[in-house]
mmCIF file of N, CA and C in Angstrom:
data_model
loop_
_atom_site.group_PDB
_atom_site.id
_atom_site.type_symbol
_atom_site.label_atom_id
_atom_site.label_comp_id
_atom_site.label_asym_id
_atom_site.label_seq_id
_atom_site.Cartn_x
_atom_site.Cartn_y
_atom_site.Cartn_z
ATOM 1 N N MET A 18 -2.161 -33.931 -3.524
ATOM 2 C CA MET A 18 -0.845 -33.372 -2.965
ATOM 3 C C MET A 18 -0.993 -31.833 -2.945
ATOM 4 N N ALA A 19 -1.732 -31.206 -3.627
ATOM 5 C CA ALA A 19 -2.022 -29.790 -3.231
ATOM 6 C C ALA A 19 -2.475 -29.567 -2.164
ATOM 7 N N ALA A 20 -3.503 -30.544 -1.613
ATOM 8 C CA ALA A 20 -4.153 -30.235 -0.495
ATOM 9 C C ALA A 20 -3.121 -30.271 0.735
ATOM 10 N N PHE A 21 -2.067 -30.943 0.641
ATOM 11 C CA PHE A 21 -0.913 -31.181 1.642
ATOM 12 C C PHE A 21 -0.380 -29.901 1.715
ATOM 13 N N PHE A 22 0.129 -29.350 0.586
ATOM 14 C CA PHE A 22 0.719 -28.175 0.542
ATOM 15 C C PHE A 22 -0.097 -26.809 1.161
ATOM 16 N N ASN A 23 -1.273 -27.125 0.812
ATOM 17 C CA ASN A 23 -2.071 -25.959 1.428
ATOM 18 C C ASN A 23 -2.420 -25.894 2.649
ATOM 19 N N GLY A 24 -2.457 -27.141 3.397
ATOM 20 C CA GLY A 24 -2.221 -27.363 4.639
ATOM 21 C C GLY A 24 -1.119 -26.944 5.397
ATOM 22 N N ILE A 25 0.046 -27.055 4.942
ATOM 23 C CA ILE A 25 1.225 -26.394 5.236
ATOM 24 C C ILE A 25 1.271 -25.091 5.591
ATOM 25 N N PHE A 26 0.890 -24.365 4.064
ATOM 26 C CA PHE A 26 0.903 -22.882 3.833
ATOM 27 C C PHE A 26 -0.129 -22.499 5.211
ATOM 28 N N GLN A 27 -1.268 -22.899 5.354
ATOM 29 C CA GLN A 27 -2.358 -22.515 6.286
ATOM 30 C C GLN A 27 -1.675 -22.594 7.553
ATOM 31 N N SER A 28 -1.030 -23.513 7.921
ATOM 32 C CA SER A 28 -0.257 -23.561 9.319
ATOM 33 C C SER A 28 0.574 -22.466 9.531
ATOM 34 N N ALA A 29 1.436 -22.266 8.305
ATOM 35 C CA ALA A 29 2.561 -21.293 8.606
ATOM 36 C C ALA A 29 1.724 -19.961 8.776
ATOM 37 N N SER A 30 0.633 -19.751 8.015
ATOM 38 C CA SER A 30 0.132 -18.439 7.940
ATOM 39 C C SER A 30 -0.598 -18.226 9.280
ATOM 40 N N GLY A 31 -1.048 -19.454 9.902
ATOM 41 C CA GLY A 31 -1.704 -19.119 11.267
ATOM 42 C C GLY A 31 -0.506 -18.706 12.139
ATOM 43 N N VAL A 32 0.708 -19.133 12.284
ATOM 44 C CA VAL A 32 1.637 -18.467 13.047
ATOM 45 C C VAL A 32 2.083 -17.090 12.730
ATOM 46 N N LEU A 33 1.991 -16.749 11.353
ATOM 47 C CA LEU A 33 2.331 -15.176 11.184
ATOM 48 C C LEU A 33 1.099 -14.413 11.932
ATOM 49 N N MET A 34 -0.307 -14.976 11.482
ATOM 50 C CA MET A 34 -1.425 -14.274 12.127
ATOM 51 C C MET A 34 -1.364 -14.175 13.554
ATOM 52 N N GLU A 35 -0.806 -15.123 14.215
ATOM 53 C CA GLU A 35 -0.651 -15.316 15.770
ATOM 54 C C GLU A 35 0.271 -14.183 16.245
ATOM 55 N N THR A 36 1.393 -14.187 15.483
ATOM 56 C CA THR A 36 2.489 -13.316 15.810
ATOM 57 C C THR A 36 2.324 -11.829 15.523
ATOM 58 N N PHE A 37 1.845 -11.519 14.434
ATOM 59 C CA PHE A 37 1.680 -10.199 13.998
ATOM 60 C C PHE A 37 0.217 -9.801 13.603
ATOM 61 N N GLY A 38 -0.670 -10.552 13.890
ATOM 62 C CA GLY A 38 -1.979 -10.178 13.693
ATOM 63 C C GLY A 38 -2.514 -9.285 14.588
ATOM 64 N N GLU A 39 -3.817 -8.555 14.160
ATOM 65 C CA GLU A 39 -4.445 -7.699 15.152
ATOM 66 C C GLU A 39 -5.963 -7.608 14.508
ATOM 67 N N PRO A 40 -6.747 -7.392 15.430
ATOM 68 C CA PRO A 40 -8.104 -7.250 15.056
ATOM 69 C C PRO A 40 -8.437 -6.331 13.794
ATOM 70 N N VAL A 41 -9.146 -6.810 12.954
ATOM 71 C CA VAL A 41 -9.690 -6.067 11.797
ATOM 72 C C VAL A 41 -11.178 -6.466 11.598
ATOM 73 N N THR A 42 -12.085 -5.135 11.487
ATOM 74 C CA THR A 42 -13.437 -5.399 11.546
ATOM 75 C C THR A 42 -13.597 -4.993 10.044
ATOM 76 N N VAL A 43 -14.330 -5.885 9.254
ATOM 77 C CA VAL A 43 -14.801 -5.732 7.833
ATOM 78 C C VAL A 43 -16.269 -5.400 8.025
ATOM 79 N N VAL A 44 -16.896 -4.417 7.501
ATOM 80 C CA VAL A 44 -18.353 -4.073 7.134
ATOM 81 C C VAL A 44 -18.713 -4.085 5.745
ATOM 82 N N ARG A 45 -19.543 -4.902 5.758
ATOM 83 C CA ARG A 45 -19.941 -4.680 4.101
ATOM 84 C C ARG A 45 -21.141 -3.511 3.952
ATOM 85 N N ASP A 46 -21.536 -3.254 2.726
ATOM 86 C CA ASP A 46 -22.447 -1.917 2.513
ATOM 87 C C ASP A 46 -23.707 -2.127 3.222
ATOM 88 N N ASP A 47 -24.097 -3.238 3.726
ATOM 89 C CA ASP A 47 -25.457 -3.328 4.480
ATOM 90 C C ASP A 47 -25.215 -3.120 5.844
ATOM 91 N N GLY A 48 -24.004 -2.944 6.492
ATOM 92 C CA GLY A 48 -23.717 -2.693 7.835
ATOM 93 C C GLY A 48 -23.532 -3.974 8.440
ATOM 94 N N HIS A 49 -23.304 -5.068 8.007
ATOM 95 C CA HIS A 49 -22.828 -6.415 8.490
ATOM 96 C C HIS A 49 -21.502 -6.468 8.953
ATOM 97 N N PRO A 50 -21.135 -6.256 10.398
ATOM 98 C CA PRO A 50 -19.609 -6.557 10.598
ATOM 99 C C PRO A 50 -19.267 -7.887 10.795
ATOM 100 N N VAL A 51 -17.937 -7.997 10.424
ATOM 101 C CA VAL A 51 -17.149 -9.380 10.885
ATOM 102 C C VAL A 51 -15.922 -9.041 11.436
ATOM 103 N N THR A 52 -15.389 -9.527 12.580
ATOM 104 C CA THR A 52 -14.029 -9.285 13.047
ATOM 105 C C THR A 52 -13.270 -10.369 12.911
ATOM 106 N N VAL A 53 -12.058 -10.171 12.277
ATOM 107 C CA VAL A 53 -11.015 -11.151 12.074
ATOM 108 C C VAL A 53 -9.841 -10.576 12.347
ATOM 109 N N THR A 54 -8.515 -11.671 12.292
ATOM 110 C CA THR A 54 -7.287 -11.097 12.659
ATOM 111 C C THR A 54 -6.588 -11.033 11.169
ATOM 112 N N GLY A 55 -5.898 -9.805 11.054
ATOM 113 C CA GLY A 55 -5.244 -9.438 9.874
ATOM 114 C C GLY A 55 -3.979 -8.769 10.270
ATOM 115 N N VAL A 56 -2.916 -8.882 9.226
ATOM 116 C CA VAL A 56 -1.770 -8.291 9.419
ATOM 117 C C VAL A 56 -1.519 -6.813 8.493
ATOM 118 N N PHE A 57 -1.406 -6.094 9.351
ATOM 119 C CA PHE A 57 -1.440 -4.545 8.890
ATOM 120 C C PHE A 57 -0.272 -4.393 8.266
ATOM 121 N N ASP A 58 -0.004 -3.498 7.072
ATOM 122 C CA ASP A 58 1.228 -3.050 6.749
ATOM 123 C C ASP A 58 1.107 -1.825 6.143
ATOM 124 N N PRO A 59 1.722 -0.620 6.686
ATOM 125 C CA PRO A 59 1.483 0.644 5.911
ATOM 126 C C PRO A 59 2.748 0.843 4.790
ATOM 127 N N VAL A 60 2.357 0.253 3.701
ATOM 128 C CA VAL A 60 3.164 0.028 2.524
ATOM 129 C C VAL A 60 3.527 1.654 1.938
ATOM 130 N N HIS A 61 4.795 1.791 1.931
ATOM 131 C CA HIS A 61 5.173 3.200 1.112
ATOM 132 C C HIS A 61 5.479 2.646 -0.508
ATOM 133 N N GLU A 62 4.999 3.567 -1.487
ATOM 134 C CA GLU A 62 5.333 3.162 -2.902
ATOM 135 C C GLU A 62 5.447 4.366 -3.560
ATOM 136 N N TYR A 63 6.339 4.519 -4.577
ATOM 137 C CA TYR A 63 6.570 5.637 -5.459
ATOM 138 C C TYR A 63 5.380 5.696 -6.422
ATOM 139 N N THR A 64 4.574 6.864 -6.091
ATOM 140 C CA THR A 64 3.486 6.838 -7.097
ATOM 141 C C THR A 64 3.277 7.802 -8.416
ATOM 142 N N LYS A 65 4.292 8.629 -8.380
ATOM 143 C CA LYS A 65 4.282 9.909 -9.435
ATOM 144 C C LYS A 65 5.672 10.415 -9.154
ATOM 145 N N LEU A 66 5.964 11.526 -10.327
ATOM 146 C CA LEU A 66 7.057 12.198 -10.463
ATOM 147 C C LEU A 66 6.560 13.588 -10.087
ATOM 148 N N ASP A 67 7.301 14.199 -9.486
ATOM 149 C CA ASP A 67 6.913 15.676 -9.171
ATOM 150 C C ASP A 67 7.487 16.614 -10.355
ATOM 151 N N ALA A 68 7.194 17.742 -10.388
ATOM 152 C CA ALA A 68 7.647 18.556 -11.708
ATOM 153 C C ALA A 68 9.064 18.647 -11.894
ATOM 154 N N ALA A 69 9.887 18.517 -10.994
ATOM 155 C CA ALA A 69 11.395 18.242 -11.337
ATOM 156 C C ALA A 69 11.826 16.779 -11.588
ATOM 157 N N GLY A 70 10.587 15.777 -11.778
ATOM 158 C CA GLY A 70 11.069 14.423 -12.059
ATOM 159 C C GLY A 70 11.531 13.518 -11.175
ATOM 160 N N VAL A 71 11.438 14.094 -9.818
ATOM 161 C CA VAL A 71 11.831 13.140 -8.730
ATOM 162 C C VAL A 71 10.644 12.506 -8.206
ATOM 163 N N PRO A 72 10.923 11.165 -7.964
ATOM 164 C CA PRO A 72 9.960 10.404 -7.393
ATOM 165 C C PRO A 72 9.210 10.868 -6.232
ATOM 166 N N VAL A 73 8.002 10.792 -5.955
ATOM 167 C CA VAL A 73 7.202 10.997 -4.729
ATOM 168 C C VAL A 73 6.607 9.866 -4.217
ATOM 169 N N SER A 74 7.010 9.424 -2.801
ATOM 170 C CA SER A 74 6.369 8.531 -2.264
ATOM 171 C C SER A 74 5.050 8.871 -1.564
ATOM 172 N N SER A 75 4.239 7.583 -1.416
ATOM 173 C CA SER A 75 3.132 8.100 -0.668
ATOM 174 C C SER A 75 2.846 6.815 0.215
ATOM 175 N N VAL A 76 1.817 6.489 0.846
ATOM 176 C CA VAL A 76 1.542 5.663 1.694
ATOM 177 C C VAL A 76 0.206 4.813 1.260
ATOM 178 N N ARG A 77 0.374 3.618 0.924
ATOM 179 C CA ARG A 77 -0.685 2.864 0.704
ATOM 180 C C ARG A 77 -1.139 1.766 1.472
ATOM 181 N N PRO A 78 -1.823 2.015 2.530
ATOM 182 C CA PRO A 78 -1.794 0.932 3.755
ATOM 183 C C PRO A 78 -2.692 -0.395 3.096
ATOM 184 N N GLN A 79 -2.262 -1.418 3.689
ATOM 185 C CA GLN A 79 -2.890 -2.786 3.192
ATOM 186 C C GLN A 79 -2.890 -3.550 4.429
ATOM 187 N N VAL A 80 -3.915 -4.478 4.349
ATOM 188 C CA VAL A 80 -3.991 -5.457 5.390
ATOM 189 C C VAL A 80 -4.262 -6.907 4.731
ATOM 190 N N ASP A 81 -3.599 -7.977 5.314
ATOM 191 C CA ASP A 81 -3.577 -9.348 4.808
ATOM 192 C C ASP A 81 -4.903 -10.068 5.533
ATOM 193 N N ILE A 82 -5.865 -10.471 4.963
ATOM 194 C CA ILE A 82 -6.931 -11.135 5.895
ATOM 195 C C ILE A 82 -7.407 -12.515 5.247
ATOM 196 N N PRO A 83 -7.343 -13.572 6.043
ATOM 197 C CA PRO A 83 -7.894 -14.781 5.744
ATOM 198 C C PRO A 83 -9.156 -14.679 5.052
ATOM 199 N N SER A 84 -9.356 -15.086 3.799
ATOM 200 C CA SER A 84 -10.680 -15.022 2.960
ATOM 201 C C SER A 84 -11.593 -16.097 3.575
ATOM 202 N N TRP A 85 -11.133 -17.002 4.096
ATOM 203 C CA TRP A 85 -12.219 -18.254 4.483
ATOM 204 C C TRP A 85 -13.034 -17.820 5.958
ATOM 205 N N LYS A 86 -12.387 -16.627 6.620
ATOM 206 C CA LYS A 86 -12.960 -16.323 7.810
ATOM 207 C C LYS A 86 -14.208 -15.150 7.605
ATOM 208 N N ILE A 87 -14.470 -14.814 6.443
ATOM 209 C CA ILE A 87 -15.555 -13.762 6.004
ATOM 210 C C ILE A 87 -16.377 -14.525 5.073
ATOM 211 N N PRO A 88 -17.692 -14.392 5.582
ATOM 212 C CA PRO A 88 -18.762 -15.079 4.804
ATOM 213 C C PRO A 88 -19.319 -14.358 3.490
ATOM 214 N N TRP A 89 -18.626 -13.443 3.182
ATOM 215 C CA TRP A 89 -18.853 -12.829 1.683
ATOM 216 C C TRP A 89 -17.567 -12.267 1.138
ATOM 217 N N GLU A 90 -17.555 -12.004 -0.110
ATOM 218 C CA GLU A 90 -16.354 -11.388 -0.845
ATOM 219 C C GLU A 90 -16.386 -10.014 -0.625
ATOM 220 N N ILE A 91 -15.217 -9.683 -0.085
ATOM 221 C CA ILE A 91 -14.906 -8.117 0.250
ATOM 222 C C ILE A 91 -14.707 -7.549 -0.981
ATOM 223 N N GLU A 92 -15.632 -6.333 -1.239
ATOM 224 C CA GLU A 92 -15.526 -5.666 -2.382
ATOM 225 C C GLU A 92 -15.112 -4.141 -2.285
ATOM 226 N N GLN A 93 -14.951 -3.623 -3.343
ATOM 227 C CA GLN A 93 -14.562 -2.022 -3.224
ATOM 228 C C GLN A 93 -15.741 -1.175 -2.530
ATOM 229 N N GLY A 94 -15.302 -0.540 -1.607
ATOM 230 C CA GLY A 94 -16.571 0.282 -1.100
ATOM 231 C C GLY A 94 -16.822 -0.135 0.248
ATOM 232 N N ASP A 95 -16.542 -1.564 0.696
ATOM 233 C CA ASP A 95 -16.733 -2.187 2.017
ATOM 234 C C ASP A 95 -15.841 -1.251 2.950
ATOM 235 N N ARG A 96 -15.945 -1.420 4.336
ATOM 236 C CA ARG A 96 -15.297 -0.505 5.210
ATOM 237 C C ARG A 96 -14.604 -1.698 6.059
ATOM 238 N N ILE A 97 -13.223 -1.014 6.387
ATOM 239 C CA ILE A 97 -12.565 -1.711 7.407
ATOM 240 C C ILE A 97 -12.251 -0.972 8.562
ATOM 241 N N GLU A 98 -12.148 -1.342 9.911
ATOM 242 C CA GLU A 98 -11.759 -0.728 10.759
ATOM 243 C C GLU A 98 -10.327 -1.391 11.572
ATOM 244 N N ILE A 99 -9.395 -0.562 11.713
ATOM 245 C CA ILE A 99 -8.157 -1.016 12.202
ATOM 246 C C ILE A 99 -7.663 0.052 13.067
ATOM 247 N N ARG A 100 -7.320 -0.438 14.402
ATOM 248 C CA ARG A 100 -6.705 0.512 15.458
ATOM 249 C C ARG A 100 -7.841 1.609 15.593
ATOM 250 N N GLY A 101 -9.120 1.449 15.679
ATOM 251 C CA GLY A 101 -10.169 2.463 15.991
ATOM 252 C C GLY A 101 -10.207 3.359 14.666
ATOM 253 N N ILE A 102 -9.630 3.269 13.536
ATOM 254 C CA ILE A 102 -9.786 4.249 12.278
ATOM 255 C C ILE A 102 -10.550 3.393 11.254
ATOM 256 N N CYS A 103 -11.596 4.024 10.824
ATOM 257 C CA CYS A 103 -12.508 3.519 9.675
ATOM 258 C C CYS A 103 -11.695 3.775 8.468
ATOM 259 N N TYR A 104 -11.729 3.014 7.448
ATOM 260 C CA TYR A 104 -11.182 3.137 6.164
ATOM 261 C C TYR A 104 -12.125 2.587 4.995
ATOM 262 N N THR A 105 -12.045 2.969 3.734
ATOM 263 C CA THR A 105 -12.772 2.323 2.633
ATOM 264 C C THR A 105 -12.001 1.414 1.831
ATOM 265 N N VAL A 106 -12.339 0.239 1.418
ATOM 266 C CA VAL A 106 -11.766 -0.695 0.722
ATOM 267 C C VAL A 106 -11.651 -0.130 -0.810
ATOM 268 N N SER A 107 -10.284 0.024 -1.181
ATOM 269 C CA SER A 107 -10.152 0.669 -2.607
ATOM 270 C C SER A 107 -9.688 -0.417 -3.591
ATOM 271 N N ASP A 108 -9.131 -1.810 -2.931
ATOM 272 C CA ASP A 108 -8.590 -2.705 -3.923
ATOM 273 C C ASP A 108 -8.508 -4.018 -3.160
ATOM 274 N N ILE A 109 -8.593 -5.083 -3.856
ATOM 275 C CA ILE A 109 -8.802 -6.445 -3.207
ATOM 276 C C ILE A 109 -7.775 -7.127 -4.179
ATOM 277 N N LEU A 110 -6.805 -7.861 -3.619
ATOM 278 C CA LEU A 110 -5.883 -8.737 -4.224
ATOM 279 C C LEU A 110 -5.748 -9.953 -3.818
ATOM 280 N N PRO A 111 -6.578 -10.970 -4.297
ATOM 281 C CA PRO A 111 -6.492 -12.201 -3.661
ATOM 282 C C PRO A 111 -5.010 -13.020 -4.088
ATOM 283 N N ASP A 112 -4.493 -13.718 -2.963
ATOM 284 C CA ASP A 112 -3.083 -14.315 -3.448
ATOM 285 C C ASP A 112 -3.177 -15.749 -3.945
ATOM 286 N N GLY A 113 -4.321 -16.299 -4.004
ATOM 287 C CA GLY A 113 -4.556 -17.791 -4.539
ATOM 288 C C GLY A 113 -4.610 -18.717 -3.619
ATOM 289 N N SER A 114 -4.109 -18.467 -2.399
ATOM 290 C CA SER A 114 -3.904 -19.349 -1.199
ATOM 291 C C SER A 114 -4.910 -19.334 -0.022
ATOM 292 N N GLY A 115 -5.879 -18.254 -0.322
ATOM 293 C CA GLY A 115 -7.001 -18.181 0.825
ATOM 294 C C GLY A 115 -6.607 -16.802 1.362
ATOM 295 N N TYR A 116 -6.021 -15.964 1.076
ATOM 296 C CA TYR A 116 -5.712 -14.649 1.796
ATOM 297 C C TYR A 116 -6.006 -13.601 0.681
ATOM 298 N N ASN A 117 -6.485 -12.505 1.355
ATOM 299 C CA ASN A 117 -6.776 -11.350 0.455
ATOM 300 C C ASN A 117 -5.935 -10.061 0.948
ATOM 301 N N THR A 118 -5.215 -9.343 -0.047
ATOM 302 C CA THR A 118 -4.408 -8.215 0.237
ATOM 303 C C THR A 118 -5.564 -7.338 0.133
ATOM 304 N N VAL A 119 -5.723 -6.418 1.003
ATOM 305 C CA VAL A 119 -6.830 -5.324 0.904
ATOM 306 C C VAL A 119 -6.243 -3.906 1.097
ATOM 307 N N SER A 120 -6.039 -3.127 0.076
ATOM 308 C CA SER A 120 -5.709 -1.836 0.027
ATOM 309 C C SER A 120 -6.839 -0.880 0.604
ATOM 310 N N TYR A 121 -6.609 0.162 1.080
ATOM 311 C CA TYR A 121 -7.837 1.071 1.415
ATOM 312 C C TYR A 121 -7.469 2.471 1.672
ATOM 313 N N THR A 122 -8.448 3.181 1.751
ATOM 314 C CA THR A 122 -8.045 4.641 2.005
ATOM 315 C C THR A 122 -8.836 5.266 3.320
ATOM 316 N N HIS A 123 -8.281 6.212 3.826
ATOM 317 C CA HIS A 123 -9.038 6.624 5.048
ATOM 318 C C HIS A 123 -10.536 7.161 4.799
ATOM 319 N N LEU A 124 -11.532 6.709 5.609
ATOM 320 C CA LEU A 124 -12.825 7.146 5.594
ATOM 321 C C LEU A 124 -13.092 8.400 6.350
ATOM 322 N N THR A 125 -13.597 9.562 5.565
ATOM 323 C CA THR A 125 -14.012 10.467 6.407
ATOM 324 C C THR A 125 -15.605 10.504 6.790
ATOM 325 N N LEU A 126 -15.800 10.329 7.825
ATOM 326 C CA LEU A 126 -17.315 10.346 8.224
ATOM 327 C C LEU A 126 -18.043 11.499 8.435
ATOM 328 N N PRO A 127 -19.376 11.617 7.939
ATOM 329 C CA PRO A 127 -19.890 12.894 8.219
ATOM 330 C C PRO A 127 -19.974 13.223 9.778
ATOM 331 N N THR A 128 -20.212 14.594 10.028
ATOM 332 C CA THR A 128 -20.289 14.686 11.344
ATOM 333 C C THR A 128 -21.526 15.255 11.819
#
């Protein structure tokens, strides 16, 4: 029964990826790249209070990536390239159904 529901979920996820997905390149620390389709989301969240006690929002961008399309487990410190911009993976949240929500920070490359 679980396989049946996983199949339905993956079919629905496929439609989501086809509709909203874009190329995402994941590069592990040894330089090996893999390009997959992921759904980018520039999430805003309240992260702290300022001196007056007012919530301050920040952007914590994330991308949903199908884990079965990447031949290794994404780890903190791996790199992601989206829309021509490089980022460093800061957090990985597996959703239990075959997708990872990956949060990242902007990567400053040496010049």
